[in-house]
Amino acid sequence: MSITAAITAVGGYVPDYILTNKELETMVETNDQWIRERTGIAERRILKTEGWATSDMAVEAAKDLMAKSGTKAEDIDLIIVATVSPDFVYPATANIVAHKLGAPQAWGFDLEAACSGFLYALQTGTQFIKAGTHKKVLIIGADMMSARVDYTDRNTCILFGDGAGAVLLEPNEDGLGIQDAILKSDGEGATLLFQRAGGSMNPSTVENVQDGGHYIYQEGKSVFKKAVTGMADVSFEIMEKNGLTADDIAYLVPHQANKRIIDATAKRAGLPEEKVMININKYGNTTAGTIPLCLWEWEDKLKKGDNLILAAFGGGFTWGSVYLKWAYER
Ligand code: UT7
């Protein structure tokens, strides 16, 4: 049997500080009921540790994974960090993570695909394992969205939170692990969810800092319409392509942007709520962090051979789904 890439360990980190809907009510004109009904979010975590950034959350998630699995930093070959909130524009956060972890032998890079970043990174890492050139690949989805959010904009500040999740990919000879991936992108949606200034199109100026060009901008309704069909369709597509019905699936692992988008995806796949990983109520949208943070929370419930469908939709637009067979039990 040919080599597949399998997740062999999971780690996660969320900051201690809890930003509740009630606290947001004191910051912008909103209310707990509206936020819960329209998004499913009750609270989110915010990184307040002095001097910490995205790399520090990524490192904590990686350390958690390494402690649980007995993985040594010196054995890691490659680190891919999916993020839209890197520590710096350059160098890559992956370089900083390798240094802080004590893994100088590992090379790595950042991958920017917004909310689909973890799926893009997972599929990228899979290729290095299947090629036989790398044995231990660390895939991290980490975002400090609080560094990107305008806390006077009620359209976006209620949605996002900070957090990081990590998985280890290793070769598998029993046919377990990543089975298939369908990844898509459409740059036509680029300016519906983006950061207007600070890139080469609009280099930073005093004016565009002052008028909020460095904050997240989202046309919520337009993104919602695309996301609700995009994520549902691509989940259904990968199930159909692989001859899977709802009965074959142990869990749907959806990106956590809006509970209504998650529900629509589950409905299209014919999956009951108990087969859907949902933690948006606690963490909000942590962008590249949502899917690995779900795996982190559900890890103890997963059984060897379980079929999982991972699905995401996000800025870019980027979207996709991954079908995998879980490879271990804790
Ligand atoms: O993860 C990346 C991909 N992103 C997504 O998938 C997010 C997709 N979009 C969404 O999840 C939703 O569009 C939102 C949650 C962002 C907004 O929900 P919506 O149902 O699309 O609301 P809306 O923007 O159409 O606004 C409805 C009303 C408006 O008032 P009027 O014009 O009807 O009087 C808004 O001004 O709700 C108002 N509103 C709010 N009210 C209380 C907007 N934001 C808030 C708020 N609190 N925070």
Short mmCIF file of C-alpha atoms and ligand atoms in Angstrom, two decimals:
data_model
loop_
_atom_site.label_atom_id
_atom_site.label_comp_id
_atom_site.label_asym_id
_atom_site.label_seq_id
_atom_site.Cartn_x
_atom_site.Cartn_y
_atom_site.Cartn_z
CA MET A 1 0.00 0.00 0.00
CA SER A 2 1.28 3.47 -0.80
CA ILE A 3 2.19 5.94 1.94
CA THR A 4 -0.49 8.32 3.20
CA ALA A 5 -0.08 11.30 5.53
CA ALA A 6 -1.86 10.90 8.85
CA ILE A 7 -2.48 13.19 11.80
CA THR A 8 -0.74 11.49 14.73
CA ALA A 9 -1.07 14.19 17.41
CA VAL A 10 -3.06 17.36 18.12
CA GLY A 11 -2.39 20.38 20.35
CA GLY A 12 -4.17 23.60 21.10
CA TYR A 13 -3.95 26.90 22.90
CA VAL A 14 -6.47 29.60 23.71
CA PRO A 15 -5.68 32.69 25.80
CA ASP A 16 -7.22 32.99 29.28
CA TYR A 17 -9.00 36.30 28.78
CA ILE A 18 -12.69 35.83 27.92
CA LEU A 19 -14.38 38.63 26.00
CA THR A 20 -18.11 38.09 26.54
CA ASN A 21 -21.03 39.45 24.55
CA LYS A 22 -21.93 41.41 27.67
CA GLU A 23 -18.55 43.18 27.60
CA LEU A 24 -18.99 43.91 23.88
CA GLU A 25 -22.31 45.57 24.75
CA THR A 26 -20.27 48.19 26.62
CA MET A 27 -17.99 48.77 23.61
CA VAL A 28 -20.37 48.97 20.61
CA GLU A 29 -24.10 49.16 20.01
CA THR A 30 -24.94 45.48 20.08
CA ASN A 31 -26.58 42.95 22.35
CA ASP A 32 -26.02 39.41 23.53
CA GLN A 33 -29.23 38.12 21.95
CA TRP A 34 -28.43 39.53 18.49
CA ILE A 35 -24.91 38.07 18.55
CA ARG A 36 -26.09 34.63 19.71
CA GLU A 37 -28.97 34.45 17.23
CA ARG A 38 -27.07 35.76 14.19
CA THR A 39 -23.71 34.05 14.84
CA GLY A 40 -23.94 31.45 17.64
CA ILE A 41 -21.11 33.17 19.54
CA ALA A 42 -21.31 33.75 23.32
CA GLU A 43 -17.68 34.57 24.04
CA ARG A 44 -14.22 34.58 22.50
CA ARG A 45 -10.64 34.53 23.85
CA ILE A 46 -8.31 37.52 23.57
CA LEU A 47 -4.52 37.41 23.91
CA LYS A 48 -3.44 39.97 26.49
CA THR A 49 -0.09 38.52 27.59
CA GLU A 50 2.50 41.29 27.42
CA GLY A 51 4.93 40.79 24.52
CA TRP A 52 3.06 37.79 23.07
CA ALA A 53 1.97 37.47 19.46
CA THR A 54 0.70 34.80 17.05
CA SER A 55 3.97 32.81 17.22
CA ASP A 56 3.61 32.42 21.00
CA MET A 57 0.15 30.87 20.67
CA ALA A 58 1.46 28.63 17.88
CA VAL A 59 4.36 27.53 20.09
CA GLU A 60 2.01 26.74 23.00
CA ALA A 61 -0.18 24.61 20.70
CA ALA A 62 2.90 22.82 19.35
CA LYS A 63 4.28 22.21 22.86
CA ASP A 64 0.94 20.74 23.93
CA LEU A 65 1.03 18.36 20.97
CA MET A 66 4.67 17.43 21.63
CA ALA A 67 4.09 16.77 25.34
CA LYS A 68 1.10 14.53 24.64
CA SER A 69 2.78 12.54 21.87
CA GLY A 70 6.36 12.49 23.13
CA THR A 71 7.53 14.27 19.97
CA LYS A 72 10.94 15.94 20.25
CA ALA A 73 11.57 19.38 18.74
CA GLU A 74 14.75 18.11 17.08
CA ASP A 75 12.77 15.52 15.10
CA ILE A 76 10.48 17.99 13.32
CA ASP A 77 11.37 18.41 9.63
CA LEU A 78 8.98 21.12 8.48
CA ILE A 79 6.68 23.72 10.07
CA ILE A 80 3.83 25.30 8.11
CA VAL A 81 1.96 28.12 9.87
CA ALA A 82 -1.39 29.13 8.41
CA THR A 83 -2.15 32.66 9.54
CA VAL A 84 -3.37 36.10 8.45
CA SER A 85 -1.95 37.74 11.56
CA PRO A 86 1.77 36.92 11.40
CA ASP A 87 4.08 38.42 14.01
CA PHE A 88 5.59 40.60 11.26
CA VAL A 89 4.96 41.14 7.54
CA TYR A 90 8.30 39.35 7.24
CA PRO A 91 10.07 37.19 8.29
CA ALA A 92 7.62 34.32 8.39
CA THR A 93 6.07 33.35 11.71
CA ALA A 94 7.12 29.74 10.98
CA ASN A 95 10.79 30.80 11.34
CA ILE A 96 10.06 32.36 14.71
CA VAL A 97 8.09 29.30 15.85
CA ALA A 98 10.98 26.98 14.89
CA HIS A 99 13.37 29.14 16.90
CA LYS A 100 11.12 29.39 19.97
CA LEU A 101 10.42 25.65 19.89
CA GLY A 102 14.10 24.77 19.71
CA ALA A 103 13.78 23.21 16.27
CA PRO A 104 16.48 25.03 14.24
CA GLN A 105 16.82 22.06 11.86
CA ALA A 106 13.22 22.51 10.65
CA TRP A 107 12.52 24.71 7.68
CA GLY A 108 9.12 26.28 7.22
CA PHE A 109 6.90 28.93 5.80
CA ASP A 110 3.66 30.79 6.39
CA LEU A 111 0.61 30.07 4.32
CA GLU A 112 -2.01 32.75 3.90
CA ALA A 113 -5.42 31.48 2.92
CA ALA A 114 -7.49 33.16 5.65
CA CYS A 115 -10.14 30.87 7.14
CA SER A 116 -9.19 28.03 4.77
CA GLY A 117 -5.52 28.35 5.75
CA PHE A 118 -5.45 25.22 7.89
CA LEU A 119 -6.92 23.06 5.10
CA TYR A 120 -4.52 24.50 2.52
CA ALA A 121 -1.60 23.87 4.92
CA LEU A 122 -2.78 20.33 5.70
CA GLN A 123 -2.93 19.46 2.01
CA THR A 124 0.48 21.09 1.41
CA GLY A 125 2.09 19.19 4.29
CA THR A 126 0.53 15.98 3.00
CA GLN A 127 2.51 16.30 -0.23
CA PHE A 128 5.85 16.40 1.64
CA ILE A 129 4.95 13.23 3.53
CA LYS A 130 3.70 11.41 0.42
CA ALA A 131 6.82 12.40 -1.49
CA GLY A 132 8.80 10.56 1.17
CA THR A 133 11.11 13.51 1.78
CA HIS A 134 9.71 14.53 5.21
CA LYS A 135 8.70 12.36 8.18
CA LYS A 136 7.35 14.84 10.76
CA VAL A 137 5.50 17.88 9.52
CA LEU A 138 3.95 20.32 11.97
CA ILE A 139 0.84 22.09 10.65
CA ILE A 140 -0.30 25.03 12.75
CA GLY A 141 -3.35 27.26 12.32
CA ALA A 142 -2.82 30.35 14.47
CA ASP A 143 -4.41 33.76 14.49
CA MET A 144 -4.40 36.74 16.81
CA MET A 145 -7.44 38.34 15.25
CA SER A 146 -7.60 40.93 18.06
CA ALA A 147 -4.57 42.54 16.38
CA ARG A 148 -6.66 43.01 13.22
CA VAL A 149 -10.06 43.99 14.63
CA ASP A 150 -11.52 47.46 15.06
CA TYR A 151 -13.30 47.31 18.41
CA THR A 152 -15.53 50.23 17.38
CA ASP A 153 -16.92 48.29 14.38
CA ARG A 154 -19.85 46.15 15.48
CA ASN A 155 -19.96 44.39 12.10
CA THR A 156 -16.67 42.61 12.77
CA CYS A 157 -15.61 42.94 16.42
CA ILE A 158 -18.25 40.52 17.65
CA LEU A 159 -17.04 37.74 15.36
CA PHE A 160 -13.37 37.11 15.95
CA GLY A 161 -11.15 35.65 18.66
CA ASP A 162 -7.56 34.53 19.22
CA GLY A 163 -6.23 30.96 19.33
CA ALA A 164 -4.01 28.32 17.78
CA GLY A 165 -4.24 24.63 16.97
CA ALA A 166 -1.54 22.27 15.74
CA VAL A 167 -1.38 18.80 14.23
CA LEU A 168 1.54 16.52 13.47
CA LEU A 169 1.57 14.75 10.11
CA GLU A 170 3.49 11.49 9.77
CA PRO A 171 3.64 8.72 7.14
CA ASN A 172 1.07 5.92 7.50
CA GLU A 173 1.26 2.53 5.83
CA ASP A 174 -2.25 1.31 6.77
CA GLY A 175 -4.21 3.60 4.48
CA LEU A 176 -5.25 5.93 7.31
CA GLY A 177 -4.91 9.73 7.29
CA ILE A 178 -5.67 12.20 4.51
CA GLN A 179 -7.69 10.50 1.76
CA ASP A 180 -8.75 13.38 -0.46
CA ALA A 181 -8.91 17.17 -0.65
CA ILE A 182 -10.88 19.62 -2.78
CA LEU A 183 -9.50 23.14 -2.49
CA LYS A 184 -10.77 26.19 -4.34
CA SER A 185 -10.18 29.91 -4.64
CA ASP A 186 -11.76 32.89 -6.37
CA GLY A 187 -10.02 36.25 -6.25
CA GLU A 188 -13.19 37.99 -7.31
CA GLY A 189 -14.13 38.02 -3.63
CA ALA A 190 -10.83 39.63 -2.59
CA THR A 191 -12.24 42.97 -1.50
CA LEU A 192 -15.31 41.60 0.30
CA LEU A 193 -13.19 40.42 3.23
CA PHE A 194 -9.75 42.02 3.45
CA GLN A 195 -7.31 44.45 4.98
CA ARG A 196 -7.28 47.48 2.71
CA ALA A 197 -3.93 49.04 3.67
CA GLY A 198 -0.45 47.92 4.62
CA GLY A 199 0.24 45.82 1.51
CA SER A 200 1.86 46.83 -1.78
CA MET A 201 -1.48 48.01 -3.22
CA ASN A 202 -1.92 50.60 -0.45
CA PRO A 203 1.34 50.96 1.48
CA SER A 204 0.87 52.25 5.02
CA THR A 205 0.49 56.00 5.39
CA VAL A 206 -0.48 58.16 8.33
CA GLU A 207 -3.83 58.74 6.58
CA ASN A 208 -4.72 55.09 6.00
CA VAL A 209 -3.71 54.18 9.54
CA GLN A 210 -5.96 56.93 10.86
CA ASP A 211 -8.94 55.98 8.70
CA GLY A 212 -8.82 52.32 9.77
CA GLY A 213 -7.33 50.78 6.64
CA HIS A 214 -5.36 48.28 8.72
CA TYR A 215 -8.43 46.71 10.29
CA ILE A 216 -10.52 43.83 8.94
CA TYR A 217 -13.13 44.96 6.46
CA GLN A 218 -15.97 42.57 5.68
CA GLU A 219 -19.17 42.87 3.68
CA GLY A 220 -20.86 40.36 5.95
CA LYS A 221 -24.00 39.62 3.98
CA SER A 222 -22.17 39.05 0.67
CA VAL A 223 -19.61 36.79 2.33
CA PHE A 224 -22.37 34.95 4.16
CA LYS A 225 -24.20 34.16 0.92
CA LYS A 226 -21.07 32.74 -0.72
CA ALA A 227 -19.96 30.90 2.44
CA VAL A 228 -23.26 29.23 3.16
CA THR A 229 -23.41 27.58 -0.26
CA GLY A 230 -19.63 27.26 -0.78
CA MET A 231 -18.94 25.29 2.39
CA ALA A 232 -22.04 23.11 2.06
CA ASP A 233 -21.40 22.33 -1.62
CA VAL A 234 -17.73 21.42 -1.19
CA SER A 235 -18.49 19.13 1.78
CA PHE A 236 -21.18 17.37 -0.21
CA GLU A 237 -18.87 17.19 -3.25
CA ILE A 238 -16.07 15.39 -1.39
CA MET A 239 -18.52 12.92 0.17
CA GLU A 240 -20.08 12.15 -3.21
CA LYS A 241 -16.68 11.84 -4.90
CA ASN A 242 -15.59 9.28 -2.31
CA GLY A 243 -18.89 7.38 -2.20
CA LEU A 244 -19.64 8.44 1.38
CA THR A 245 -23.08 8.86 2.93
CA ALA A 246 -23.92 10.54 6.24
CA ASP A 247 -23.82 7.12 7.95
CA ASP A 248 -20.15 6.72 7.00
CA ILE A 249 -19.12 10.00 8.64
CA ALA A 250 -18.11 10.15 12.31
CA TYR A 251 -17.76 13.94 12.39
CA LEU A 252 -17.99 17.05 10.26
CA VAL A 253 -15.26 19.51 11.33
CA PRO A 254 -16.40 22.88 9.98
CA HIS A 255 -14.68 26.24 10.08
CA GLN A 256 -16.37 28.25 12.84
CA ALA A 257 -17.44 31.54 11.23
CA ASN A 258 -21.16 31.48 11.86
CA LYS A 259 -23.37 28.80 13.42
CA ARG A 260 -25.91 29.32 10.62
CA ILE A 261 -23.25 28.44 7.99
CA ILE A 262 -22.28 25.35 10.01
CA ASP A 263 -25.93 24.25 10.29
CA ALA A 264 -26.47 24.65 6.53
CA THR A 265 -23.38 22.55 5.80
CA ALA A 266 -24.47 19.81 8.21
CA LYS A 267 -27.96 19.81 6.73
CA ARG A 268 -26.67 19.46 3.17
CA ALA A 269 -24.46 16.54 4.25
CA GLY A 270 -27.41 14.99 6.10
CA LEU A 271 -25.53 15.01 9.42
CA PRO A 272 -27.22 15.41 12.83
CA GLU A 273 -25.79 18.02 15.24
CA GLU A 274 -24.10 15.36 17.43
CA LYS A 275 -21.85 14.54 14.46
CA VAL A 276 -20.73 18.15 14.03
CA MET A 277 -17.86 19.71 15.99
CA ILE A 278 -19.03 23.12 17.20
CA ASN A 279 -17.14 25.42 19.58
CA ILE A 280 -17.92 28.79 17.99
CA ASN A 281 -19.96 29.60 21.11
CA LYS A 282 -16.75 29.62 23.20
CA TYR A 283 -14.07 30.83 20.81
CA GLY A 284 -15.74 32.77 17.99
CA ASN A 285 -13.91 32.81 14.66
CA THR A 286 -10.17 32.25 15.20
CA THR A 287 -9.62 32.14 11.40
CA ALA A 288 -6.90 29.50 10.70
CA GLY A 289 -7.27 28.22 14.26
CA THR A 290 -10.87 26.98 14.19
CA ILE A 291 -10.50 23.51 12.65
CA PRO A 292 -7.43 22.33 14.61
CA LEU A 293 -8.99 23.72 17.80
CA CYS A 294 -12.05 21.53 17.13
CA LEU A 295 -9.81 18.47 16.62
CA TRP A 296 -8.01 19.40 19.86
CA GLU A 297 -11.26 19.51 21.83
CA TRP A 298 -12.73 16.34 20.30
CA GLU A 299 -9.47 14.32 20.22
CA ASP A 300 -10.45 12.02 23.10
CA LYS A 301 -13.71 11.07 21.39
CA LEU A 302 -12.10 10.11 18.08
CA LYS A 303 -11.52 6.47 17.18
CA LYS A 304 -9.02 4.91 14.80
CA GLY A 305 -10.61 4.63 11.36
CA ASP A 306 -13.24 7.35 11.96
CA ASN A 307 -14.12 9.20 8.75
CA LEU A 308 -13.94 12.98 9.17
CA ILE A 309 -14.91 15.71 6.73
CA LEU A 310 -13.11 19.03 7.33
CA ALA A 311 -14.59 22.07 5.58
CA ALA A 312 -13.89 25.79 5.41
CA PHE A 313 -14.79 28.99 3.60
CA GLY A 314 -13.05 32.32 4.00
CA GLY A 315 -11.44 35.46 2.69
CA GLY A 316 -9.90 35.38 -0.77
CA PHE A 317 -12.30 33.77 -1.42
CA THR A 318 -10.78 30.45 -0.43
CA TRP A 319 -12.69 27.31 0.42
CA GLY A 320 -12.43 23.57 0.45
CA SER A 321 -12.88 20.24 2.16
CA VAL A 322 -10.62 17.41 3.28
CA TYR A 323 -11.65 13.80 3.84
CA LEU A 324 -9.50 11.88 6.32
CA LYS A 325 -9.48 8.65 8.26
CA TRP A 326 -8.47 9.26 11.88
CA ALA A 327 -5.30 7.30 12.62
CA TYR A 328 -5.07 6.83 16.41
CA GLU A 329 -6.87 6.65 19.71
CA ARG A 330 -5.81 8.27 22.97
O1 UT7 B 1 -14.71 33.36 8.35
C1 UT7 B 1 -14.62 34.01 7.15
C2 UT7 B 1 -15.89 34.09 6.43
N1 UT7 B 1 -16.79 34.96 7.11
C3 UT7 B 1 -18.04 34.61 7.27
O2 UT7 B 1 -18.40 33.51 6.90
C4 UT7 B 1 -18.96 35.60 7.88
C5 UT7 B 1 -20.17 35.73 7.03
N2 UT7 B 1 -21.14 36.72 7.49
C6 UT7 B 1 -21.85 36.58 8.63
O3 UT7 B 1 -21.63 35.69 9.42
C7 UT7 B 1 -23.00 37.54 8.84
O4 UT7 B 1 -23.24 38.26 7.67
C8 UT7 B 1 -22.81 38.53 10.01
C9 UT7 B 1 -22.87 37.78 11.32
C10 UT7 B 1 -21.47 39.23 9.87
C11 UT7 B 1 -23.93 39.54 10.02
O5 UT7 B 1 -25.19 38.90 10.08
P1 UT7 B 1 -26.36 39.28 9.06
O6 UT7 B 1 -27.51 38.45 9.41
O7 UT7 B 1 -25.80 39.12 7.67
O8 UT7 B 1 -26.65 40.76 9.43
P2 UT7 B 1 -26.57 42.09 8.54
O9 UT7 B 1 -25.14 42.48 8.34
O10 UT7 B 1 -27.42 41.94 7.33
O11 UT7 B 1 -27.27 43.10 9.49
C12 UT7 B 1 -28.64 42.96 9.89
C13 UT7 B 1 -28.99 44.09 10.83
C14 UT7 B 1 -28.57 45.46 10.30
O12 UT7 B 1 -29.53 46.40 10.74
P3 UT7 B 1 -30.67 46.93 9.74
O13 UT7 B 1 -29.94 47.52 8.57
O14 UT7 B 1 -31.46 45.71 9.38
O15 UT7 B 1 -31.40 47.91 10.58
C15 UT7 B 1 -27.25 45.70 10.99
O16 UT7 B 1 -26.95 47.08 11.09
O17 UT7 B 1 -28.26 43.91 12.06
C16 UT7 B 1 -27.48 45.08 12.33
N3 UT7 B 1 -26.24 44.68 12.98
C17 UT7 B 1 -26.12 44.52 14.30
N4 UT7 B 1 -26.99 44.66 15.31
C18 UT7 B 1 -26.56 44.39 16.55
C19 UT7 B 1 -25.05 44.40 12.39
N5 UT7 B 1 -24.17 44.06 13.32
C20 UT7 B 1 -24.79 44.11 14.51
C21 UT7 B 1 -24.40 43.86 15.84
N6 UT7 B 1 -25.32 44.01 16.83
N7 UT7 B 1 -23.15 43.47 16.17
#
